[in-house]
Amino acid sequence: MKSRIIIFAALLINISLEAQAPKFSNDFLNIGIGARALGMASAVTASTTNITAAYWNPSMLCTNENNFQVGAQHAEWYAGIGSYDYLGFGKKLDSEGKSFGAISVIRMGIDKIPNTLRLRGPDGSIDYSRIEGV
């Protein structure tokens, strides 16, 4: 009986420790790419056949019927403070269509952050006219 209580307590501790794990590092990778994929709640891993397959399932790139593809996406996040951008290029590498190369770039950025390095003067005073990038 004592061993069951110890095992049960260990499981509870494990569950509570997992609940405290941070879930925001690189969370932008969970956003997704493509209007079709986002409209299907990201359930496109087996059905995507365009350039966004480089993000969802790279093995599906070989089923692409086009010789060359370009895909782009831009989204504003956090009331326009952040931007989420995607750009992808893909091309068939052989005439049989068994090889397809692709390059994808994903960017999640916060633009227009004011430069406050020169906010304080040498005497310790604060001069708000020194803020750059506003």
PDB file of C-alpha atoms in Angstrom:
ATOM      1  CA  MET A   1       0.000   0.000   0.000  1.00  0.00           C
ATOM      2  CA  LYS A   2       2.836   2.354   0.850  1.00  0.00           C
ATOM      3  CA  SER A   3       4.458   1.830  -2.554  1.00  0.00           C
ATOM      4  CA  ARG A   4       1.189   2.708  -4.307  1.00  0.00           C
ATOM      5  CA  ILE A   5       0.980   5.983  -2.396  1.00  0.00           C
ATOM      6  CA  ILE A   6       4.576   6.816  -3.344  1.00  0.00           C
ATOM      7  CA  ILE A   7       3.918   6.052  -7.015  1.00  0.00           C
ATOM      8  CA  PHE A   8       0.723   8.120  -6.958  1.00  0.00           C
ATOM      9  CA  ALA A   9       2.540  11.053  -5.314  1.00  0.00           C
ATOM     10  CA  ALA A  10       5.357  10.829  -7.867  1.00  0.00           C
ATOM     11  CA  LEU A  11       2.831  10.949 -10.715  1.00  0.00           C
ATOM     12  CA  LEU A  12       1.118  13.991  -9.214  1.00  0.00           C
ATOM     13  CA  ILE A  13       4.444  15.785  -8.819  1.00  0.00           C
ATOM     14  CA  ASN A  14       5.358  14.942 -12.411  1.00  0.00           C
ATOM     15  CA  ILE A  15       2.050  16.326 -13.705  1.00  0.00           C
ATOM     16  CA  SER A  16       2.412  19.539 -11.708  1.00  0.00           C
ATOM     17  CA  LEU A  17       6.001  20.056 -12.894  1.00  0.00           C
ATOM     18  CA  GLU A  18       4.946  19.618 -16.506  1.00  0.00           C
ATOM     19  CA  ALA A  19       2.209  22.214 -16.052  1.00  0.00           C
ATOM     20  CA  GLN A  20       4.852  24.788 -15.054  1.00  0.00           C
ATOM     21  CA  ALA A  21       6.927  24.357 -18.217  1.00  0.00           C
ATOM     22  CA  PRO A  22       7.163  27.571 -20.264  1.00  0.00           C
ATOM     23  CA  LYS A  23       5.172  27.412 -23.469  1.00  0.00           C
ATOM     24  CA  PHE A  24       6.170  30.667 -25.112  1.00  0.00           C
ATOM     25  CA  SER A  25       9.701  30.031 -26.391  1.00  0.00           C
ATOM     26  CA  ASN A  26       9.536  29.808 -30.208  1.00  0.00           C
ATOM     27  CA  ASP A  27       5.757  29.698 -29.998  1.00  0.00           C
ATOM     28  CA  PHE A  28       5.588  31.459 -33.375  1.00  0.00           C
ATOM     29  CA  LEU A  29       6.434  28.096 -34.958  1.00  0.00           C
ATOM     30  CA  ASN A  30       2.961  26.874 -33.915  1.00  0.00           C
ATOM     31  CA  ILE A  31       1.121  29.607 -35.841  1.00  0.00           C
ATOM     32  CA  GLY A  32       1.096  27.883 -39.223  1.00  0.00           C
ATOM     33  CA  ILE A  33       1.436  28.801 -42.888  1.00  0.00           C
ATOM     34  CA  GLY A  34      -1.160  29.213 -45.645  1.00  0.00           C
ATOM     35  CA  ALA A  35      -4.812  30.244 -45.750  1.00  0.00           C
ATOM     36  CA  ARG A  36      -6.053  26.738 -46.546  1.00  0.00           C
ATOM     37  CA  ALA A  37      -4.135  25.209 -43.662  1.00  0.00           C
ATOM     38  CA  LEU A  38      -5.260  27.830 -41.167  1.00  0.00           C
ATOM     39  CA  GLY A  39      -8.858  27.464 -42.357  1.00  0.00           C
ATOM     40  CA  MET A  40      -8.641  23.736 -41.643  1.00  0.00           C
ATOM     41  CA  ALA A  41      -7.263  24.320 -38.113  1.00  0.00           C
ATOM     42  CA  SER A  42      -3.783  23.194 -39.241  1.00  0.00           C
ATOM     43  CA  ALA A  43      -5.042  19.703 -40.154  1.00  0.00           C
ATOM     44  CA  VAL A  44      -3.255  19.557 -43.515  1.00  0.00           C
ATOM     45  CA  THR A  45      -0.165  17.489 -42.829  1.00  0.00           C
ATOM     46  CA  ALA A  46      -1.171  14.745 -45.261  1.00  0.00           C
ATOM     47  CA  SER A  47      -3.074  16.833 -47.804  1.00  0.00           C
ATOM     48  CA  THR A  48      -0.932  19.862 -48.643  1.00  0.00           C
ATOM     49  CA  THR A  49       0.610  19.746 -52.118  1.00  0.00           C
ATOM     50  CA  ASN A  50       1.727  23.335 -52.732  1.00  0.00           C
ATOM     51  CA  ILE A  51       4.843  25.188 -51.573  1.00  0.00           C
ATOM     52  CA  THR A  52       3.554  25.307 -47.980  1.00  0.00           C
ATOM     53  CA  ALA A  53       4.305  21.579 -47.831  1.00  0.00           C
ATOM     54  CA  ALA A  54       7.884  22.618 -47.048  1.00  0.00           C
ATOM     55  CA  TYR A  55       6.515  23.736 -43.667  1.00  0.00           C
ATOM     56  CA  TRP A  56       3.822  21.122 -43.019  1.00  0.00           C
ATOM     57  CA  ASN A  57       5.188  17.938 -44.617  1.00  0.00           C
ATOM     58  CA  PRO A  58       8.271  18.196 -46.871  1.00  0.00           C
ATOM     59  CA  SER A  59       7.728  14.726 -48.342  1.00  0.00           C
ATOM     60  CA  MET A  60       4.576  16.027 -50.071  1.00  0.00           C
ATOM     61  CA  LEU A  61       6.648  18.416 -52.211  1.00  0.00           C
ATOM     62  CA  CYS A  62       7.262  15.577 -54.689  1.00  0.00           C
ATOM     63  CA  THR A  63       3.525  15.435 -55.438  1.00  0.00           C
ATOM     64  CA  ASN A  64       3.611  19.038 -56.648  1.00  0.00           C
ATOM     65  CA  GLU A  65       2.612  19.294 -60.323  1.00  0.00           C
ATOM     66  CA  ASN A  66       4.020  22.781 -60.932  1.00  0.00           C
ATOM     67  CA  ASN A  67       7.563  23.330 -62.142  1.00  0.00           C
ATOM     68  CA  PHE A  68       8.130  26.434 -59.979  1.00  0.00           C
ATOM     69  CA  GLN A  69       6.168  27.847 -57.035  1.00  0.00           C
ATOM     70  CA  VAL A  70       6.367  30.914 -54.825  1.00  0.00           C
ATOM     71  CA  GLY A  71       4.325  31.429 -51.675  1.00  0.00           C
ATOM     72  CA  ALA A  72       4.094  34.421 -49.343  1.00  0.00           C
ATOM     73  CA  GLN A  73       2.116  35.367 -46.260  1.00  0.00           C
ATOM     74  CA  HIS A  74       2.002  38.427 -44.021  1.00  0.00           C
ATOM     75  CA  ALA A  75      -0.005  38.754 -40.821  1.00  0.00           C
ATOM     76  CA  GLU A  76      -0.179  41.457 -38.167  1.00  0.00           C
ATOM     77  CA  TRP A  77      -0.078  40.271 -34.553  1.00  0.00           C
ATOM     78  CA  TYR A  78      -0.725  41.925 -31.202  1.00  0.00           C
ATOM     79  CA  ALA A  79      -2.727  44.879 -32.563  1.00  0.00           C
ATOM     80  CA  GLY A  80      -0.164  45.642 -35.251  1.00  0.00           C
ATOM     81  CA  ILE A  81       2.874  45.582 -32.979  1.00  0.00           C
ATOM     82  CA  GLY A  82       4.248  42.318 -34.338  1.00  0.00           C
ATOM     83  CA  SER A  83       4.383  40.928 -37.846  1.00  0.00           C
ATOM     84  CA  TYR A  84       4.519  37.316 -38.999  1.00  0.00           C
ATOM     85  CA  ASP A  85       5.975  36.799 -42.465  1.00  0.00           C
ATOM     86  CA  TYR A  86       6.537  33.732 -44.623  1.00  0.00           C
ATOM     87  CA  LEU A  87       8.243  33.415 -47.990  1.00  0.00           C
ATOM     88  CA  GLY A  88       8.803  30.134 -49.817  1.00  0.00           C
ATOM     89  CA  PHE A  89      10.324  29.149 -53.162  1.00  0.00           C
ATOM     90  CA  GLY A  90      10.204  25.724 -54.760  1.00  0.00           C
ATOM     91  CA  LYS A  91      11.335  24.135 -58.034  1.00  0.00           C
ATOM     92  CA  LYS A  92      11.380  20.683 -59.589  1.00  0.00           C
ATOM     93  CA  LEU A  93      14.927  19.382 -59.810  1.00  0.00           C
ATOM     94  CA  ASP A  94      14.409  16.707 -62.465  1.00  0.00           C
ATOM     95  CA  SER A  95      12.129  16.086 -65.435  1.00  0.00           C
ATOM     96  CA  GLU A  96      10.471  13.036 -63.850  1.00  0.00           C
ATOM     97  CA  GLY A  97       9.165  15.061 -60.908  1.00  0.00           C
ATOM     98  CA  LYS A  98      10.718  12.841 -58.247  1.00  0.00           C
ATOM     99  CA  SER A  99      12.875  15.619 -56.797  1.00  0.00           C
ATOM    100  CA  PHE A 100      11.697  18.999 -55.616  1.00  0.00           C
ATOM    101  CA  GLY A 101      13.801  21.609 -53.814  1.00  0.00           C
ATOM    102  CA  ALA A 102      12.346  24.302 -51.578  1.00  0.00           C
ATOM    103  CA  ILE A 103      13.503  27.150 -49.370  1.00  0.00           C
ATOM    104  CA  SER A 104      11.245  28.681 -46.720  1.00  0.00           C
ATOM    105  CA  VAL A 105      11.820  31.708 -44.512  1.00  0.00           C
ATOM    106  CA  ILE A 106       9.672  32.500 -41.467  1.00  0.00           C
ATOM    107  CA  ARG A 107       9.981  35.759 -39.547  1.00  0.00           C
ATOM    108  CA  MET A 108       8.158  36.852 -36.407  1.00  0.00           C
ATOM    109  CA  GLY A 109       9.301  40.344 -35.532  1.00  0.00           C
ATOM    110  CA  ILE A 110       8.461  43.375 -33.474  1.00  0.00           C
ATOM    111  CA  ASP A 111       9.119  46.474 -35.564  1.00  0.00           C
ATOM    112  CA  LYS A 112       9.452  50.141 -34.605  1.00  0.00           C
ATOM    113  CA  ILE A 113      10.962  49.604 -31.170  1.00  0.00           C
ATOM    114  CA  PRO A 114      12.274  52.980 -30.015  1.00  0.00           C
ATOM    115  CA  ASN A 115      16.021  53.245 -29.403  1.00  0.00           C
ATOM    116  CA  THR A 116      16.377  54.565 -25.859  1.00  0.00           C
ATOM    117  CA  LEU A 117      20.144  54.120 -25.506  1.00  0.00           C
ATOM    118  CA  ARG A 118      20.692  57.890 -25.570  1.00  0.00           C
ATOM    119  CA  LEU A 119      17.718  58.739 -23.363  1.00  0.00           C
ATOM    120  CA  ARG A 120      19.909  59.659 -20.390  1.00  0.00           C
ATOM    121  CA  GLY A 121      22.387  62.477 -20.639  1.00  0.00           C
ATOM    122  CA  PRO A 122      25.907  62.456 -19.127  1.00  0.00           C
ATOM    123  CA  ASP A 123      24.598  64.231 -16.032  1.00  0.00           C
ATOM    124  CA  GLY A 124      21.836  61.638 -15.490  1.00  0.00           C
ATOM    125  CA  SER A 125      19.035  63.810 -16.835  1.00  0.00           C
ATOM    126  CA  ILE A 126      16.374  62.319 -19.098  1.00  0.00           C
ATOM    127  CA  ASP A 127      15.712  63.995 -22.450  1.00  0.00           C
ATOM    128  CA  TYR A 128      12.847  62.391 -24.398  1.00  0.00           C
ATOM    129  CA  SER A 129      13.821  64.222 -27.584  1.00  0.00           C
ATOM    130  CA  ARG A 130      16.775  61.813 -27.894  1.00  0.00           C
ATOM    131  CA  ILE A 131      14.569  58.778 -28.549  1.00  0.00           C
ATOM    132  CA  GLU A 132      15.274  57.446 -32.057  1.00  0.00           C
ATOM    133  CA  GLY A 133      13.013  55.447 -34.331  1.00  0.00           C
ATOM    134  CA  VAL A 134       9.668  56.862 -33.243  1.00  0.00           C
TER     135      VAL A 134
END
